[in-house]
Coordinates of C-alpha atoms in Angstrom, one line a residue:
M1 CA 90.2 -14.1 44.5
N2 CA 91.0 -11.2 42.2
F3 CA 93.5 -12.2 39.6
D4 CA 93.3 -9.0 37.5
H5 CA 96.8 -7.7 38.6
T6 CA 98.5 -11.0 38.0
I7 CA 96.6 -12.6 35.2
L8 CA 99.0 -11.5 32.5
T9 CA 101.8 -12.9 34.4
I10 CA 100.0 -16.2 34.7
I11 CA 99.2 -16.3 31.1
L12 CA 102.9 -15.6 30.2
L13 CA 104.3 -18.2 32.7
T14 CA 102.0 -21.0 31.9
P15 CA 103.6 -22.0 28.5
L16 CA 107.0 -21.1 29.8
V17 CA 106.7 -23.5 32.7
G18 CA 105.0 -26.0 30.4
A19 CA 108.1 -25.9 28.1
L20 CA 110.4 -26.5 31.0
I21 CA 108.4 -29.6 32.2
L22 CA 108.2 -31.0 28.7
A23 CA 111.9 -30.6 28.5
L24 CA 112.3 -32.9 31.5
I25 CA 110.0 -35.7 30.1
P26 CA 112.1 -38.4 28.3
E27 CA 111.3 -39.0 24.7
R28 CA 110.2 -42.4 23.7
E29 CA 109.5 -43.7 20.2
G30 CA 105.8 -43.7 19.4
S31 CA 104.8 -42.0 22.7
K32 CA 102.3 -39.2 22.8
A33 CA 103.5 -37.8 26.0
H34 CA 104.7 -34.6 24.7
H35 CA 101.7 -34.1 22.5
I36 CA 99.4 -34.6 25.5
G37 CA 101.5 -32.4 27.7
A38 CA 101.5 -29.6 25.1
L39 CA 97.8 -29.9 24.6
I40 CA 97.2 -29.6 28.4
V41 CA 99.6 -26.6 28.7
T42 CA 98.1 -24.7 25.7
T43 CA 94.4 -25.4 26.7
L44 CA 95.2 -24.0 30.2
T45 CA 96.8 -21.0 28.6
F46 CA 93.8 -20.4 26.4
L47 CA 91.4 -20.7 29.4
F48 CA 93.4 -18.1 31.3
T49 CA 93.3 -15.7 28.4
L50 CA 89.5 -15.8 28.4
H51 CA 89.6 -14.0 31.9
L52 CA 90.6 -10.9 30.0
A53 CA 87.5 -10.7 27.9
A54 CA 85.3 -11.7 30.8
H55 CA 86.8 -9.0 33.1
F56 CA 87.6 -6.2 30.6
N57 CA 86.2 -2.9 31.3
Y58 CA 84.6 -1.9 28.0
A59 CA 83.7 1.5 29.3
A60 CA 87.2 2.5 30.2
A61 CA 88.6 5.7 28.8
S62 CA 90.3 5.3 25.3
G63 CA 94.1 5.0 25.6
T64 CA 94.2 3.3 28.9
F65 CA 95.5 -0.1 29.7
Q66 CA 94.0 -2.7 32.0
F67 CA 95.2 -5.7 34.0
E68 CA 98.3 -3.6 34.5
Q69 CA 101.3 -4.9 36.4
N70 CA 104.3 -2.4 36.6
L71 CA 107.2 -3.5 38.7
P72 CA 110.7 -2.0 38.7
W73 CA 113.3 -4.6 37.5
I74 CA 116.6 -3.0 36.6
T75 CA 117.5 0.5 38.1
A76 CA 120.1 1.5 35.5
P77 CA 119.1 1.4 32.7
A78 CA 115.5 1.9 34.0
I79 CA 113.7 -1.3 32.8
H80 CA 110.3 -2.2 34.3
Y81 CA 108.3 -5.4 34.2
H82 CA 105.4 -3.5 32.8
L83 CA 102.4 -5.5 31.4
G84 CA 99.0 -4.5 30.3
V85 CA 96.4 -4.8 27.5
D86 CA 93.8 -2.6 25.9
G87 CA 91.2 -3.0 23.1
L88 CA 94.0 -3.7 20.6
S89 CA 96.0 -6.4 22.4
M90 CA 93.3 -8.1 24.5
W91 CA 91.8 -10.1 21.5
L92 CA 95.3 -10.8 20.1
V93 CA 96.2 -12.5 23.4
I94 CA 93.1 -14.6 23.2
L95 CA 93.8 -15.3 19.6
A96 CA 97.3 -16.6 20.4
G97 CA 95.7 -18.6 23.2
I98 CA 93.1 -20.4 20.9
L99 CA 95.5 -21.1 18.1
A100 CA 98.0 -22.9 20.3
P101 CA 95.9 -25.9 21.2
I102 CA 94.7 -26.2 17.6
G103 CA 98.3 -26.2 16.4
V104 CA 99.1 -29.0 18.9
L105 CA 96.1 -31.0 17.4
A106 CA 97.2 -30.3 13.9
S107 CA 100.6 -31.8 14.8
W108 CA 99.3 -34.9 16.3
N109 CA 100.2 -37.2 13.5
A110 CA 102.4 -34.8 11.5
I111 CA 105.2 -34.7 14.1
K112 CA 106.3 -38.2 14.9
T113 CA 110.1 -37.8 15.7
R114 CA 111.9 -35.4 18.0
T115 CA 108.5 -34.5 19.6
K116 CA 110.2 -33.0 22.7
L117 CA 112.2 -30.5 20.7
F118 CA 109.2 -29.6 18.6
F119 CA 106.8 -28.9 21.4
V120 CA 109.3 -27.2 23.6
L121 CA 110.1 -24.8 20.8
F122 CA 106.4 -24.4 20.0
L123 CA 105.7 -23.4 23.5
L124 CA 108.6 -21.0 23.6
Q125 CA 107.2 -19.4 20.5
Q126 CA 103.9 -18.9 22.2
V127 CA 105.7 -17.3 25.2
A128 CA 107.2 -14.8 22.7
M129 CA 103.9 -14.1 21.0
L130 CA 102.1 -13.5 24.3
G131 CA 105.1 -11.3 25.6
I132 CA 105.0 -9.1 22.6
F133 CA 101.2 -8.5 22.9
I134 CA 101.3 -7.6 26.6
T135 CA 104.5 -5.9 27.2
L136 CA 104.6 -2.1 27.7
D137 CA 108.4 -1.8 28.3
L138 CA 110.4 -1.4 25.1
F139 CA 113.4 -3.4 26.5
L140 CA 111.3 -6.2 27.6
Y141 CA 109.3 -6.1 24.3
Y142 CA 112.6 -6.4 22.4
G143 CA 113.6 -9.5 24.3
F144 CA 110.3 -11.2 23.4
W145 CA 110.6 -9.9 19.7
E146 CA 114.0 -11.7 19.5
L147 CA 112.6 -14.7 21.2
S148 CA 109.9 -15.0 18.5
I149 CA 112.6 -15.3 15.7
V150 CA 114.8 -18.0 17.1
P151 CA 112.3 -20.9 17.8
M152 CA 110.5 -20.2 14.5
A153 CA 113.8 -20.5 12.6
L154 CA 114.7 -23.7 14.5
L155 CA 111.3 -25.2 13.8
I156 CA 111.6 -24.5 10.1
A157 CA 115.1 -25.8 9.8
T158 CA 114.5 -29.0 11.9
F159 CA 110.9 -30.0 10.9
G160 CA 110.7 -28.5 7.3
R161 CA 109.1 -30.6 4.7
T162 CA 112.0 -30.9 2.1
E163 CA 115.8 -30.5 1.9
N164 CA 115.2 -26.8 1.2
R165 CA 114.3 -26.3 4.9
R166 CA 117.6 -25.0 6.1
R167 CA 117.8 -22.6 3.2
A168 CA 114.2 -21.3 4.1
A169 CA 115.1 -21.0 7.7
I170 CA 118.3 -19.1 7.1
K171 CA 116.4 -16.7 4.7
F172 CA 113.7 -16.1 7.4
F173 CA 116.3 -15.6 10.1
L174 CA 118.4 -13.0 8.1
Y175 CA 115.3 -11.1 6.8
T176 CA 114.0 -10.8 10.3
F177 CA 117.1 -10.6 12.4
I178 CA 119.1 -7.9 10.6
P179 CA 116.2 -5.3 10.8
S180 CA 115.8 -6.3 14.5
A181 CA 119.3 -5.3 15.2
I182 CA 118.6 -1.9 13.7
L183 CA 115.5 -1.8 15.9
L184 CA 117.7 -2.3 18.9
A185 CA 119.8 0.7 18.0
A186 CA 116.7 2.8 17.6
I187 CA 115.5 1.7 21.0
I188 CA 118.6 2.5 22.7
W189 CA 118.6 6.0 20.9
L190 CA 115.2 6.6 22.3
Y191 CA 116.3 5.8 25.8
T192 CA 119.3 8.1 25.5
R193 CA 116.9 10.9 24.6
T194 CA 114.2 10.2 27.1
G195 CA 115.7 8.2 30.0
T196 CA 112.8 5.6 29.8
F197 CA 111.7 2.4 27.9
D198 CA 108.1 2.8 29.1
L199 CA 105.6 2.9 26.2
V200 CA 103.1 5.1 28.2
A201 CA 105.8 7.7 28.9
L202 CA 107.1 7.6 25.4
Q203 CA 103.5 8.1 24.0
F204 CA 103.1 11.2 26.3
L205 CA 106.4 12.6 25.2
A206 CA 105.6 12.0 21.5
A207 CA 102.3 13.8 22.0
Q208 CA 104.2 16.8 23.6
H209 CA 106.9 16.7 20.9
G210 CA 109.3 16.0 23.7
I211 CA 111.3 13.0 22.5
S212 CA 113.8 15.0 20.4
S213 CA 114.1 18.3 18.6
N214 CA 116.2 16.6 15.9
A215 CA 113.6 15.9 13.2
A216 CA 116.0 13.9 11.0
A217 CA 117.0 11.6 13.9
L218 CA 113.3 11.0 14.7
W219 CA 112.6 10.2 11.1
L220 CA 115.4 7.6 11.1
C221 CA 114.4 6.2 14.4
S222 CA 110.8 5.8 13.2
L223 CA 112.0 4.1 10.0
A224 CA 114.1 1.6 12.0
F225 CA 110.9 0.6 13.9
L226 CA 108.7 0.5 10.8
V227 CA 111.2 -1.6 8.6
A228 CA 111.7 -4.1 11.3
F229 CA 108.0 -4.5 11.7
A230 CA 107.2 -4.4 8.0
V231 CA 109.6 -7.3 7.2
K232 CA 107.8 -9.5 9.9
V233 CA 104.4 -8.7 8.4
P234 CA 105.6 -8.9 5.6
I235 CA 104.7 -5.7 3.6
F236 CA 105.3 -5.7 -0.1
P237 CA 108.1 -5.6 -1.3
L238 CA 109.8 -7.1 1.9
H239 CA 108.1 -10.5 1.4
G240 CA 111.1 -12.4 0.1
W241 CA 111.3 -14.9 2.9
L242 CA 107.5 -15.6 3.0
S243 CA 107.0 -18.2 0.2
E244 CA 109.8 -20.6 1.1
A245 CA 109.1 -20.4 4.8
V246 CA 105.4 -21.2 4.3
Q247 CA 106.3 -24.1 2.1
E248 CA 108.7 -25.7 4.5
A249 CA 107.2 -24.9 7.9
P250 CA 104.9 -27.5 9.7
T251 CA 101.3 -26.6 9.9
A252 CA 101.3 -25.5 13.6
V253 CA 104.3 -23.2 12.8
V254 CA 102.9 -21.6 9.7
M255 CA 99.7 -20.8 11.6
V256 CA 101.6 -18.1 13.4
L257 CA 104.3 -17.3 10.9
A258 CA 103.1 -14.1 9.2
G259 CA 100.9 -11.1 10.0
K260 CA 100.1 -10.8 13.7
L261 CA 103.3 -9.8 15.4
G262 CA 104.4 -7.2 12.8
L263 CA 101.0 -5.6 12.4
Y264 CA 100.4 -5.4 16.1
S265 CA 104.0 -3.8 16.5
I266 CA 103.2 -1.2 13.8
L267 CA 99.8 -0.3 15.6
R268 CA 101.3 -0.2 19.1
F269 CA 104.8 1.2 18.7
S270 CA 105.1 2.9 15.4
F271 CA 101.8 4.7 15.8
G272 CA 102.2 5.2 19.4
I273 CA 105.8 6.6 19.6
F274 CA 105.9 8.2 16.2
P275 CA 102.5 9.5 15.3
E276 CA 103.8 12.4 13.2
Q277 CA 106.2 10.3 11.1
S278 CA 103.6 7.5 10.7
R279 CA 101.0 10.0 9.4
H280 CA 103.4 11.4 6.9
I281 CA 104.6 8.1 5.5
A282 CA 101.0 6.8 5.3
P283 CA 100.4 7.5 1.7
L284 CA 103.5 5.4 0.8
L285 CA 102.3 2.6 2.9
I286 CA 98.7 2.8 1.5
A287 CA 100.2 2.5 -1.9
L288 CA 102.3 -0.5 -1.1
G289 CA 99.3 -2.1 0.7
A290 CA 97.1 -1.7 -2.4
I291 CA 99.9 -3.0 -4.7
G292 CA 100.5 -5.9 -2.4
I293 CA 96.9 -6.9 -2.4
V294 CA 96.8 -7.2 -6.2
Y295 CA 100.4 -8.6 -6.4
G296 CA 99.7 -11.4 -4.0
A297 CA 96.4 -12.2 -5.3
L298 CA 97.6 -12.4 -9.0
L299 CA 100.5 -14.6 -7.9
A300 CA 98.1 -16.9 -5.9
L301 CA 95.9 -17.1 -9.1
V302 CA 98.5 -18.8 -11.2
Q303 CA 100.0 -21.3 -8.6
T304 CA 99.7 -24.9 -9.0
D305 CA 101.3 -25.6 -5.6
L306 CA 98.7 -25.3 -2.8
K307 CA 101.3 -24.1 -0.2
K308 CA 102.5 -21.4 -2.5
L309 CA 98.9 -20.3 -3.2
A310 CA 98.3 -20.0 0.6
A311 CA 101.6 -18.0 0.9
F312 CA 100.7 -15.5 -1.7
S313 CA 97.1 -15.4 -0.4
T314 CA 98.5 -14.5 3.0
L315 CA 100.6 -11.6 1.4
S316 CA 97.4 -10.3 -0.3
H317 CA 95.4 -10.4 3.0
V318 CA 98.0 -8.7 5.3
S319 CA 98.4 -6.0 2.6
F320 CA 94.7 -5.5 2.9
I321 CA 95.3 -4.8 6.7
V322 CA 98.2 -2.5 5.9
L323 CA 96.0 -0.4 3.7
G324 CA 93.4 -0.3 6.5
I325 CA 95.6 0.8 9.4
F326 CA 97.5 3.5 7.6
T327 CA 94.3 5.4 6.6
F328 CA 94.2 6.5 10.3
S329 CA 90.5 6.6 10.1
V330 CA 88.4 5.0 12.8
A331 CA 86.7 2.7 10.3
G332 CA 90.1 1.7 8.7
L333 CA 91.7 1.0 12.1
D334 CA 88.7 -0.9 13.3
G335 CA 88.7 -3.0 10.1
G336 CA 92.3 -3.5 10.2
V337 CA 92.6 -4.8 13.8
F338 CA 89.5 -7.0 13.2
Q339 CA 91.0 -8.3 10.0
I340 CA 94.1 -9.4 11.9
L341 CA 92.0 -11.7 13.9
N342 CA 90.1 -12.9 10.8
E343 CA 93.2 -13.5 8.6
S344 CA 94.7 -15.5 11.5
L345 CA 91.8 -17.7 12.0
I346 CA 90.9 -18.1 8.3
G347 CA 94.7 -18.8 7.6
A348 CA 94.9 -21.3 10.3
A349 CA 91.9 -23.3 9.0
L350 CA 93.3 -23.2 5.5
F351 CA 96.7 -24.4 6.5
I352 CA 95.3 -27.1 8.5
L353 CA 93.1 -28.3 5.7
L354 CA 96.1 -28.3 3.3
G355 CA 98.0 -30.2 5.8
L356 CA 95.3 -32.9 6.0
L357 CA 95.4 -33.2 2.3
Y358 CA 99.2 -33.7 2.3
E359 CA 98.9 -36.3 5.1
R360 CA 96.6 -38.4 3.0
Y361 CA 98.1 -37.9 -0.6
G362 CA 101.7 -36.6 0.0
T363 CA 101.6 -33.7 -2.4
Y364 CA 100.6 -30.1 -2.6
D365 CA 100.4 -30.1 -6.4
M366 CA 96.9 -29.2 -7.5
R367 CA 97.3 -31.0 -10.8
D368 CA 97.5 -34.4 -8.9
Y369 CA 94.1 -33.8 -7.3
G370 CA 90.5 -33.8 -8.6
G371 CA 87.2 -35.3 -7.8
L372 CA 87.8 -35.6 -4.1
A373 CA 84.3 -34.3 -3.1
T374 CA 82.6 -37.6 -3.2
K375 CA 85.5 -39.2 -1.0
H376 CA 85.8 -36.4 1.5
P377 CA 82.4 -34.7 1.9
W378 CA 83.3 -33.2 5.4
M379 CA 86.6 -32.0 4.1
V380 CA 85.1 -30.2 1.1
T381 CA 82.5 -28.6 3.3
L382 CA 85.1 -27.1 5.5
F383 CA 87.2 -26.1 2.6
V384 CA 84.2 -24.2 1.1
I385 CA 83.4 -22.5 4.5
T386 CA 86.9 -21.3 4.9
S387 CA 87.1 -20.1 1.3
L388 CA 83.9 -18.1 1.7
A389 CA 85.2 -16.5 4.8
A390 CA 88.4 -15.7 3.0
V391 CA 86.7 -14.0 0.1
G392 CA 84.5 -12.0 2.3
L393 CA 81.0 -13.5 1.9
P394 CA 78.5 -11.3 3.8
M395 CA 77.6 -12.6 7.3
M396 CA 81.2 -14.1 7.5
N397 CA 84.0 -12.5 9.5
G398 CA 86.0 -11.6 6.5
F399 CA 83.2 -9.4 5.1
V400 CA 83.1 -7.2 8.1
G401 CA 86.9 -6.4 8.1
E402 CA 87.1 -5.9 4.4
F403 CA 84.0 -3.6 4.3
L404 CA 85.5 -1.4 7.1
I405 CA 88.9 -1.2 5.5
L406 CA 87.4 -0.2 2.2
T407 CA 85.2 2.4 3.9
G408 CA 88.2 3.7 5.8
S409 CA 90.4 3.9 2.7
L410 CA 87.8 6.4 1.2
Q411 CA 88.3 8.7 4.3
A412 CA 92.1 8.6 4.1
Y413 CA 93.9 11.9 4.1
I414 CA 95.8 11.0 0.8
A415 CA 95.7 12.0 -2.8
H416 CA 93.3 10.0 -4.8
P417 CA 91.7 7.8 -2.1
M418 CA 89.2 6.5 -4.6
L419 CA 92.0 5.2 -6.8
W420 CA 93.6 3.1 -4.2
T421 CA 90.3 1.8 -2.9
A422 CA 89.4 0.7 -6.4
I423 CA 92.7 -1.1 -6.7
A424 CA 92.1 -2.8 -3.4
T425 CA 88.7 -3.9 -4.3
T426 CA 90.1 -5.8 -7.3
G427 CA 92.0 -8.0 -4.7
V428 CA 88.6 -9.1 -3.3
I429 CA 87.7 -10.2 -6.9
F430 CA 91.0 -12.0 -7.5
S431 CA 90.8 -13.7 -4.0
A432 CA 87.4 -15.2 -5.0
A433 CA 88.9 -16.3 -8.3
Y434 CA 91.8 -18.2 -6.8
M435 CA 90.0 -19.7 -3.8
L436 CA 87.1 -21.1 -5.8
S437 CA 89.3 -22.1 -8.6
M438 CA 91.4 -24.1 -6.1
I439 CA 88.3 -25.9 -4.7
Q440 CA 87.1 -26.7 -8.2
K441 CA 90.5 -28.2 -9.2
V442 CA 91.0 -30.2 -6.0
F443 CA 87.5 -31.4 -5.2
Y444 CA 85.5 -31.5 -8.5
G445 CA 86.1 -32.7 -12.1
N446 CA 87.8 -35.9 -13.0
L447 CA 89.9 -38.0 -10.5
G448 CA 93.5 -36.8 -10.6
L449 CA 96.5 -39.1 -10.5
R450 CA 97.0 -39.1 -6.7
S451 CA 93.2 -39.1 -6.1
E452 CA 92.9 -42.3 -8.2
E453 CA 96.0 -44.1 -6.8
V454 CA 95.6 -43.3 -3.1
T455 CA 92.6 -44.3 -1.0
G456 CA 92.1 -41.3 1.2
W457 CA 89.8 -40.9 4.2
D458 CA 87.5 -38.2 5.4
L459 CA 87.9 -36.2 8.6
K460 CA 88.5 -38.0 11.8
P461 CA 87.0 -36.8 15.2
R462 CA 90.3 -35.1 16.2
E463 CA 90.3 -33.2 12.9
H464 CA 86.7 -32.2 13.3
L465 CA 87.7 -30.8 16.7
E466 CA 90.5 -28.8 15.1
L467 CA 88.3 -27.2 12.5
W468 CA 84.8 -26.7 13.6
P469 CA 85.6 -24.2 16.3
L470 CA 87.2 -22.0 13.7
A471 CA 84.4 -22.4 11.2
V472 CA 81.9 -21.5 13.9
L473 CA 83.9 -18.4 14.8
F474 CA 83.8 -17.4 11.1
L475 CA 80.0 -17.1 11.3
V476 CA 79.9 -15.7 14.9
M477 CA 82.4 -13.0 14.3
G478 CA 80.5 -12.2 11.1
I479 CA 77.1 -11.8 12.9
F480 CA 78.2 -10.6 16.3
S481 CA 81.1 -8.4 15.2
P482 CA 80.0 -5.4 17.5
F483 CA 81.0 -7.5 20.5
W484 CA 84.6 -7.4 19.3
M485 CA 84.4 -3.9 18.0
K486 CA 83.4 -2.3 21.3
S487 CA 86.8 -2.9 22.7
I488 CA 88.8 -2.6 19.4
D489 CA 87.0 0.8 18.9
T490 CA 88.6 2.3 22.0
Y491 CA 92.0 1.8 20.5
S492 CA 91.0 3.0 17.2
T493 CA 89.3 6.2 18.3
F494 CA 92.3 7.1 20.5
T495 CA 94.7 6.5 17.6
A496 CA 92.7 8.2 15.0
N497 CA 92.3 11.3 17.3
M498 CA 96.0 11.3 18.4
T499 CA 97.3 11.4 14.9
K500 CA 94.8 13.7 13.3
F501 CA 97.0 16.8 14.2
F502 CA 99.7 15.4 11.8
E503 CA 97.9 15.1 8.6
P504 CA 100.4 14.9 5.8
G505 CA 101.2 18.2 4.0
H506 CA 99.5 20.4 6.6
F507 CA 101.8 21.0 9.6
K508 CA 105.5 20.5 10.3
H509 CA 105.4 21.1 14.1
I510 CA 103.5 22.5 17.0
E511 CA 104.5 25.4 19.1
T512 CA 102.9 27.2 22.0
E513 CA 103.0 31.0 22.3
D514 CA 101.3 33.7 24.3
Y515 CA 98.4 35.6 22.7
S516 CA 95.9 38.3 23.5
S517 CA 92.4 38.6 22.2
D518 CA 93.6 41.2 19.7
D519 CA 95.7 38.6 17.9
F520 CA 92.7 36.8 16.7
S521 CA 91.2 37.7 13.3
V522 CA 87.8 36.1 14.1
P523 CA 85.9 35.0 17.2
I524 CA 87.3 31.9 18.8
E525 CA 85.3 28.8 18.1
T526 CA 87.4 25.9 19.2
R527 CA 87.4 22.7 21.3
I528 CA 90.4 21.2 22.8
G529 CA 92.2 18.9 20.4
Q530 CA 90.2 19.9 17.4
H531 CA 91.0 21.9 14.3
T532 CA 88.7 24.8 13.5
G533 CA 90.4 26.7 10.7
R534 CA 90.6 29.8 12.9
F535 CA 93.8 31.7 12.1
C536 CA 95.7 34.2 14.2
M537 CA 96.7 37.6 13.0
A538 CA 100.5 37.0 13.5
H539 CA 100.5 34.3 10.8
P540 CA 97.4 34.6 8.8
G541 CA 96.7 31.7 6.6
N542 CA 99.6 29.7 8.2
C543 CA 98.8 28.7 11.8
R544 CA 95.3 27.9 13.2
I545 CA 94.1 27.3 16.8
G546 CA 94.3 23.8 18.1
A547 CA 93.7 24.3 21.8
V548 CA 93.2 27.2 24.2
V549 CA 95.0 27.0 27.5
T550 CA 94.9 29.4 30.5
S551 CA 97.8 29.7 32.9
S552 CA 96.1 27.1 35.2
Q553 CA 93.8 24.9 33.2
D554 CA 92.5 23.8 29.8
F555 CA 89.1 25.0 28.9
A556 CA 86.9 25.3 25.7
F557 CA 85.4 28.3 24.2
A558 CA 82.2 28.3 22.1
N559 CA 81.4 31.4 20.0
A560 CA 83.3 33.7 22.4
P561 CA 83.1 37.3 21.2
A562 CA 86.4 39.0 20.2
G563 CA 87.9 41.1 22.9
T564 CA 86.7 39.0 25.9
I565 CA 89.8 36.8 26.3
S566 CA 93.2 38.0 27.5
N567 CA 96.5 36.4 28.3
V568 CA 95.8 33.0 27.0
K569 CA 98.1 30.5 25.4
I570 CA 97.3 29.1 22.0
T571 CA 98.6 25.8 20.7
Q572 CA 99.8 27.0 17.4
E573 CA 100.1 24.6 14.5
V574 CA 102.6 26.0 11.9
R575 CA 102.6 24.8 8.3

């Protein structure tokens, strides 16, 4: 049986149905029924996501979606149940699938009370993540976007570590909800201008400059999208909620707290619907990315609290991704998307390991540790592996992503690309400093106060099961990265080509006019969709030929002599 046209719905419904079933199971003190149920549901969901990689058409044209399901839902307004994935979203769906069962295992002993509430909210959070990654209708997307905020805030407020948990939850909610309200207004404005919520239709209109002729309104709309997504990443300086939320959130929750949803949304919706505005604001975002890399790394370097160190490390690493994707180069986009996967997996392993230390010793203060290597040889081994992946050791997955991002940043259409690349490179050095310093303080040297007072224990079989799949992926993704890149590159190539017409400082808009062969100052040498530097006589030095179109079809010219072409239309790009 062919499930290709329904597999995304199956993936989406599995955790939703699982949450409903768990809500009906009575809660009993000491029972692991909800743990087991959540593990079964999340494992099934993960297995379903593997169907995408197994049946993905890696030779499909760039910019196309696969496993599509497009059904009319509401007539007025025109809302569709439109699902699909491409080279960008497929691996993110699988990522959400693999992190969920690992998160359940990480909560096995950490969550002992109100287990029904925890796992129901956890599964609803997974539904929201999966929905965001596969939805191609803006209205439906916004529903999943809002759903991702509420369970997260409730999980932090209810299961946070200290009395500060409610404050952290409220701060997270306000930071993310207020920009989301502005995002809704922007989505409604788009609908009033275009009559559609469909992403594919909106991308087509954007490419044709058909969304709106009001440039100021388009800019405001694009900023509403970008700010809502930037807060969720978070992009420096919109990271005010991150440290407290990371400190309070349980391990399974913090694994999916930052990075993925905001970065994906920028790549999918900001770049897809607002390519021109995204290209023009790219220099600012590259600068903020470079600053965020160093800022986060320096703050991590001076922390004594392990959770705070991990929080600012997360800020530094997501800033690296922001730098990469806003270069709009194929290498930068490839590295950015690949690094989203890397940061999520490495961050998950790090937070699990920190949670295991806390379970044993009841503190995140590095000053209370020391000399644990002899007591926990397996734990220190996995800490070292995770740290080496995080700092970008060659043959590890982190190296591939960082190398591509730095390569792409040198190709960015911005002033002083070498400067921003150099600043970003210092972040790699700082990350090695704080990660290796953390390992030295916790596992080596003299025994600390808690290390001496508490008899800890090394990893148990369940904990090995949580961590070793991630450790293996660090190495496999580093060595066999082309397997992931062959699908990611289809998205990156399409996006880089789509936005290259909007290089900052070059063109304000595109017009189409009728020309004859006498209007050209030089023989036409052009290919559809590519700049050649050939200028017309009407606006010498100001507009150049982007595409040649006859009255009936597009075609390309190669070294056509002057005077041989008549009554053609030229896509004119005006400065």
